[in-house]
PDB file of C-alpha atoms in Angstrom:
ATOM      1  CA  MET A   1     170.506 208.629 183.915  1.00 59.00           C
ATOM      2  CA  PRO A   2     174.245 208.464 184.064  1.00 60.00           C
ATOM      3  CA  LYS A   3     176.170 211.654 184.390  1.00 70.00           C
ATOM      4  CA  ALA A   4     179.012 210.621 182.153  1.00 81.00           C
ATOM      5  CA  PRO A   5     178.555 211.909 178.599  1.00 80.00           C
ATOM      6  CA  TYR A   6     179.744 208.747 176.985  1.00 85.00           C
ATOM      7  CA  ALA A   7     177.367 206.566 179.115  1.00 85.00           C
ATOM      8  CA  ARG A   8     174.474 208.840 177.927  1.00 85.00           C
ATOM      9  CA  ILE A   9     175.501 208.298 174.340  1.00 89.00           C
ATOM     10  CA  LEU A  10     175.803 204.609 174.863  1.00 90.00           C
ATOM     11  CA  LEU A  11     172.341 204.355 176.556  1.00 91.00           C
ATOM     12  CA  TRP A  12     170.614 206.299 173.805  1.00 91.00           C
ATOM     13  CA  THR A  13     172.359 204.235 171.137  1.00 94.00           C
ATOM     14  CA  ILE A  14     171.179 201.039 172.795  1.00 95.00           C
ATOM     15  CA  LEU A  15     167.611 202.331 173.170  1.00 96.00           C
ATOM     16  CA  ALA A  16     167.648 203.376 169.452  1.00 96.00           C
ATOM     17  CA  LEU A  17     168.864 199.971 168.342  1.00 96.00           C
ATOM     18  CA  PHE A  18     166.275 198.286 170.411  1.00 95.00           C
ATOM     19  CA  ALA A  19     163.487 200.436 168.968  1.00 96.00           C
ATOM     20  CA  ALA A  20     164.781 199.770 165.410  1.00 95.00           C
ATOM     21  CA  ALA A  21     164.904 196.064 166.018  1.00 94.00           C
ATOM     22  CA  ILE A  22     161.203 196.143 167.163  1.00 93.00           C
ATOM     23  CA  LEU A  23     160.096 198.260 164.234  1.00 93.00           C
ATOM     24  CA  TRP A  24     162.043 195.885 161.774  1.00 90.00           C
ATOM     25  CA  ALA A  25     160.289 192.830 163.371  1.00 86.00           C
ATOM     26  CA  ILE A  26     156.743 194.442 162.923  1.00 86.00           C
ATOM     27  CA  ILE A  27     157.526 195.488 159.351  1.00 84.00           C
ATOM     28  CA  ASP A  28     158.984 191.977 158.459  1.00 81.00           C
ATOM     29  CA  ARG A  29     155.954 190.174 159.886  1.00 78.00           C
ATOM     30  CA  ALA A  30     153.510 192.443 158.035  1.00 75.00           C
ATOM     31  CA  ARG A  31     155.421 192.110 154.788  1.00 74.00           C
ATOM     32  CA  SER A  32     155.662 188.269 154.982  1.00 68.00           C
ATOM     33  CA  GLY A  33     151.870 188.015 155.449  1.00 62.00           C
ATOM     34  CA  SER A  34     151.988 186.712 159.049  1.00 61.00           C
ATOM     35  CA  TRP A  35     150.242 189.907 160.137  1.00 60.00           C
ATOM     36  CA  ARG A  36     147.822 191.625 157.712  1.00 57.00           C
ATOM     37  CA  LEU A  37     146.519 195.073 157.986  1.00 53.00           C
ATOM     38  CA  PRO A  38     142.934 195.767 156.583  1.00 54.00           C
ATOM     39  CA  ARG A  39     143.055 197.617 153.286  1.00 53.00           C
ATOM     40  CA  ARG A  40     141.018 200.765 153.120  1.00 52.00           C
ATOM     41  CA  GLY A  41     140.560 203.420 150.503  1.00 47.00           C
ATOM     42  CA  ARG A  42     139.313 203.554 147.039  1.00 42.00           C
ATOM     43  CA  ASN A  43     139.417 199.744 146.406  1.00 41.00           C
ATOM     44  CA  SER A  44     137.698 198.791 149.579  1.00 38.00           C
ATOM     45  CA  VAL A  45     134.945 196.795 147.857  1.00 37.00           C
ATOM     46  CA  GLU A  46     134.567 193.513 149.671  1.00 40.00           C
ATOM     47  CA  PRO A  47     134.558 190.493 147.392  1.00 39.00           C
ATOM     48  CA  THR A  48     131.773 187.976 147.629  1.00 40.00           C
ATOM     49  CA  PRO A  49     132.887 184.585 149.152  1.00 44.00           C
ATOM     50  CA  ASP A  50     132.464 182.910 145.815  1.00 44.00           C
ATOM     51  CA  ALA A  51     134.353 185.560 143.785  1.00 43.00           C
ATOM     52  CA  GLY A  52     137.089 184.061 141.632  1.00 46.00           C
ATOM     53  CA  TRP A  53     136.513 180.469 142.660  1.00 43.00           C
ATOM     54  CA  ALA A  54     134.534 179.591 139.491  1.00 42.00           C
ATOM     55  CA  THR A  55     137.260 180.946 137.162  1.00 40.00           C
ATOM     56  CA  GLU A  56     139.925 179.214 139.212  1.00 56.00           C
ATOM     57  CA  ALA A  57     137.960 175.899 139.052  1.00 58.00           C
ATOM     58  CA  GLY A  58     138.041 176.272 135.230  1.00 59.00           C
ATOM     59  CA  SER A  59     141.764 176.931 135.104  1.00 64.00           C
ATOM     60  CA  SER A  60     142.382 174.059 137.541  1.00 65.00           C
ATOM     61  CA  ARG A  61     140.497 171.684 135.225  1.00 72.00           C
ATOM     62  CA  ALA A  62     142.556 172.880 132.347  1.00 75.00           C
ATOM     63  CA  TRP A  63     145.768 172.213 134.251  1.00 71.00           C
ATOM     64  CA  LEU A  64     144.590 168.733 135.225  1.00 77.00           C
ATOM     65  CA  GLN A  65     143.778 167.975 131.619  1.00 81.00           C
ATOM     66  CA  GLU A  66     147.448 168.973 130.554  1.00 82.00           C
ATOM     67  CA  ALA A  67     148.688 166.883 133.426  1.00 82.00           C
ATOM     68  CA  ASP A  68     146.401 163.991 132.319  1.00 83.00           C
ATOM     69  CA  LEU A  69     147.839 164.167 128.825  1.00 85.00           C
ATOM     70  CA  LEU A  70     151.407 163.839 130.165  1.00 84.00           C
ATOM     71  CA  ALA A  71     150.317 160.949 132.399  1.00 85.00           C
ATOM     72  CA  ALA A  72     148.553 159.283 129.403  1.00 87.00           C
ATOM     73  CA  GLU A  73     151.869 159.321 127.558  1.00 87.00           C
ATOM     74  CA  GLY A  74     153.451 157.619 130.548  1.00 86.00           C
ATOM     75  CA  ASP A  75     155.413 160.581 131.803  1.00 86.00           C
ATOM     76  CA  TYR A  76     154.044 160.555 135.371  1.00 87.00           C
ATOM     77  CA  ALA A  77     156.971 162.371 136.791  1.00 88.00           C
ATOM     78  CA  GLU A  78     156.567 165.390 134.441  1.00 88.00           C
ATOM     79  CA  ALA A  79     152.762 165.290 135.100  1.00 88.00           C
ATOM     80  CA  ILE A  80     153.376 165.462 138.895  1.00 89.00           C
ATOM     81  CA  HIS A  81     155.886 168.250 138.360  1.00 89.00           C
ATOM     82  CA  HIS A  82     153.334 170.049 136.229  1.00 88.00           C
ATOM     83  CA  LEU A  83     150.865 169.903 139.116  1.00 88.00           C
ATOM     84  CA  LEU A  84     153.527 171.156 141.568  1.00 89.00           C
ATOM     85  CA  ARG A  85     154.183 174.264 139.384  1.00 89.00           C
ATOM     86  CA  ARG A  86     150.552 174.997 139.294  1.00 88.00           C
ATOM     87  CA  SER A  87     150.210 174.490 142.981  1.00 87.00           C
ATOM     88  CA  VAL A  88     152.898 177.095 143.643  1.00 88.00           C
ATOM     89  CA  GLU A  89     150.998 179.393 141.319  1.00 86.00           C
ATOM     90  CA  ASP A  90     147.764 178.732 143.242  1.00 84.00           C
ATOM     91  CA  ILE A  91     149.447 179.411 146.573  1.00 85.00           C
ATOM     92  CA  ALA A  92     150.842 182.689 145.115  1.00 85.00           C
ATOM     93  CA  LYS A  93     147.339 183.792 144.012  1.00 84.00           C
ATOM     94  CA  ARG A  94     145.892 182.925 147.401  1.00 83.00           C
ATOM     95  CA  ARG A  95     148.785 184.346 149.492  1.00 81.00           C
ATOM     96  CA  PRO A  96     150.481 187.132 147.248  1.00 78.00           C
ATOM     97  CA  ARG A  97     153.337 188.056 149.469  1.00 79.00           C
ATOM     98  CA  LEU A  98     154.203 184.512 150.533  1.00 81.00           C
ATOM     99  CA  ILE A  99     155.991 183.217 147.337  1.00 82.00           C
ATOM    100  CA  ALA A 100     159.429 184.432 146.538  1.00 79.00           C
ATOM    101  CA  PRO A 101     161.605 183.330 143.606  1.00 79.00           C
ATOM    102  CA  ALA A 102     164.248 181.828 145.945  1.00 79.00           C
ATOM    103  CA  LEU A 103     161.900 179.725 147.880  1.00 83.00           C
ATOM    104  CA  THR A 104     162.056 175.915 147.503  1.00 85.00           C
ATOM    105  CA  SER A 105     158.966 173.714 147.766  1.00 86.00           C
ATOM    106  CA  ARG A 106     160.126 172.651 151.178  1.00 87.00           C
ATOM    107  CA  ASP A 107     160.160 176.209 152.334  1.00 88.00           C
ATOM    108  CA  ILE A 108     156.685 176.816 151.002  1.00 87.00           C
ATOM    109  CA  ALA A 109     155.329 173.633 152.511  1.00 87.00           C
ATOM    110  CA  ALA A 110     156.694 174.656 156.004  1.00 88.00           C
ATOM    111  CA  ASN A 111     155.259 178.237 155.948  1.00 86.00           C
ATOM    112  CA  ARG A 112     152.681 178.680 158.647  1.00 86.00           C
ATOM    113  CA  ALA A 113     150.827 181.308 156.692  1.00 84.00           C
ATOM    114  CA  ILE A 114     149.352 178.518 154.484  1.00 85.00           C
ATOM    115  CA  PRO A 115     146.371 176.755 156.177  1.00 86.00           C
ATOM    116  CA  PRO A 116     147.433 173.342 157.588  1.00 86.00           C
ATOM    117  CA  GLY A 117     145.214 171.343 155.263  1.00 86.00           C
ATOM    118  CA  ALA A 118     146.619 172.981 152.198  1.00 87.00           C
ATOM    119  CA  ARG A 119     150.139 172.850 153.616  1.00 87.00           C
ATOM    120  CA  SER A 120     150.036 169.116 153.989  1.00 89.00           C
ATOM    121  CA  ILE A 121     148.544 168.507 150.656  1.00 89.00           C
ATOM    122  CA  PHE A 122     151.232 170.710 148.932  1.00 89.00           C
ATOM    123  CA  ALA A 123     153.932 168.925 150.959  1.00 90.00           C
ATOM    124  CA  GLY A 124     152.753 165.562 149.530  1.00 91.00           C
ATOM    125  CA  ILE A 125     152.928 166.721 145.945  1.00 91.00           C
ATOM    126  CA  ALA A 126     156.354 168.366 146.563  1.00 91.00           C
ATOM    127  CA  LEU A 127     157.650 165.166 148.096  1.00 91.00           C
ATOM    128  CA  ALA A 128     156.592 163.165 145.134  1.00 90.00           C
ATOM    129  CA  VAL A 129     158.361 165.544 142.770  1.00 90.00           C
ATOM    130  CA  GLU A 130     161.429 165.591 145.043  1.00 89.00           C
ATOM    131  CA  ARG A 131     161.580 161.803 144.922  1.00 87.00           C
ATOM    132  CA  SER A 132     161.322 161.638 141.135  1.00 86.00           C
ATOM    133  CA  LEU A 133     163.422 164.619 140.041  1.00 81.00           C
ATOM    134  CA  PHE A 134     166.164 164.594 142.652  1.00 79.00           C
ATOM    135  CA  GLY A 135     165.966 161.047 144.020  1.00 81.00           C
ATOM    136  CA  GLY A 136     165.748 159.418 140.609  1.00 81.00           C
ATOM    137  CA  ARG A 137     162.926 157.151 141.563  1.00 84.00           C
ATOM    138  CA  ALA A 138     160.451 156.160 138.888  1.00 83.00           C
ATOM    139  CA  VAL A 139     156.914 157.366 139.432  1.00 82.00           C
ATOM    140  CA  GLY A 140     154.045 155.101 138.695  1.00 86.00           C
ATOM    141  CA  ILE A 141     150.349 155.327 138.196  1.00 88.00           C
ATOM    142  CA  LYS A 142     149.750 154.977 141.968  1.00 89.00           C
ATOM    143  CA  GLU A 143     151.764 158.103 142.822  1.00 89.00           C
ATOM    144  CA  TRP A 144     150.333 160.016 139.884  1.00 86.00           C
ATOM    145  CA  THR A 145     146.748 159.261 141.039  1.00 88.00           C
ATOM    146  CA  ALA A 146     147.504 160.331 144.593  1.00 90.00           C
ATOM    147  CA  CYS A 147     149.133 163.469 143.498  1.00 88.00           C
ATOM    148  CA  ARG A 148     146.227 164.226 141.056  1.00 86.00           C
ATOM    149  CA  THR A 149     143.670 163.794 143.828  1.00 88.00           C
ATOM    150  CA  ALA A 150     145.754 165.963 146.059  1.00 88.00           C
ATOM    151  CA  TYR A 151     145.926 168.747 143.463  1.00 85.00           C
ATOM    152  CA  ALA A 152     142.125 168.591 143.063  1.00 83.00           C
ATOM    153  CA  ASP A 153     141.793 168.877 146.926  1.00 84.00           C
ATOM    154  CA  LEU A 154     144.268 171.702 146.993  1.00 82.00           C
ATOM    155  CA  SER A 155     142.249 173.812 144.528  1.00 77.00           C
ATOM    156  CA  ASN A 156     139.075 173.145 146.520  1.00 77.00           C
ATOM    157  CA  ARG A 157     137.785 176.236 148.453  1.00 75.00           C
ATOM    158  CA  ALA A 158     137.202 174.377 151.671  1.00 75.00           C
ATOM    159  CA  THR A 159     140.947 173.581 151.997  1.00 75.00           C
ATOM    160  CA  TRP A 160     141.720 177.292 152.134  1.00 75.00           C
ATOM    161  CA  ALA A 161     138.997 178.213 154.470  1.00 72.00           C
ATOM    162  CA  ALA A 162     140.923 177.462 157.592  1.00 59.00           C
TER     163      ALA A 162
END
């Protein structure tokens, strides 16, 4: 250790800042969902593998029906946008700490906390919405069918198993 008093203060300040930076990095990773700690305590009941998927399948079908109605009216762009909004809600249910109000669909599609299959499916739907809403391109039945199939795949349990 240095003998000069200012050098000691400087050394301890640098060590404290280094420790604070490491602590901040750990907390940030845990909060973003990259690292998850097991939850223990009163509510430590393990859900069965199929818990919640039956009700989600029903709500997914309802959303698909609403989107189908929009598509039947010829408003394919709004139908795809409807599916994108529902996809964001689905991701928020499956990864609760992942979705923040300021995130764009590009940010969500790039997040590594989402399994690769689900991430690529979501990115496809987001790209179609981006082209129609921000690019001003007309959306046809072909794009609608592709996005509808993609949403059905996104709500499939196997997509999230990875």
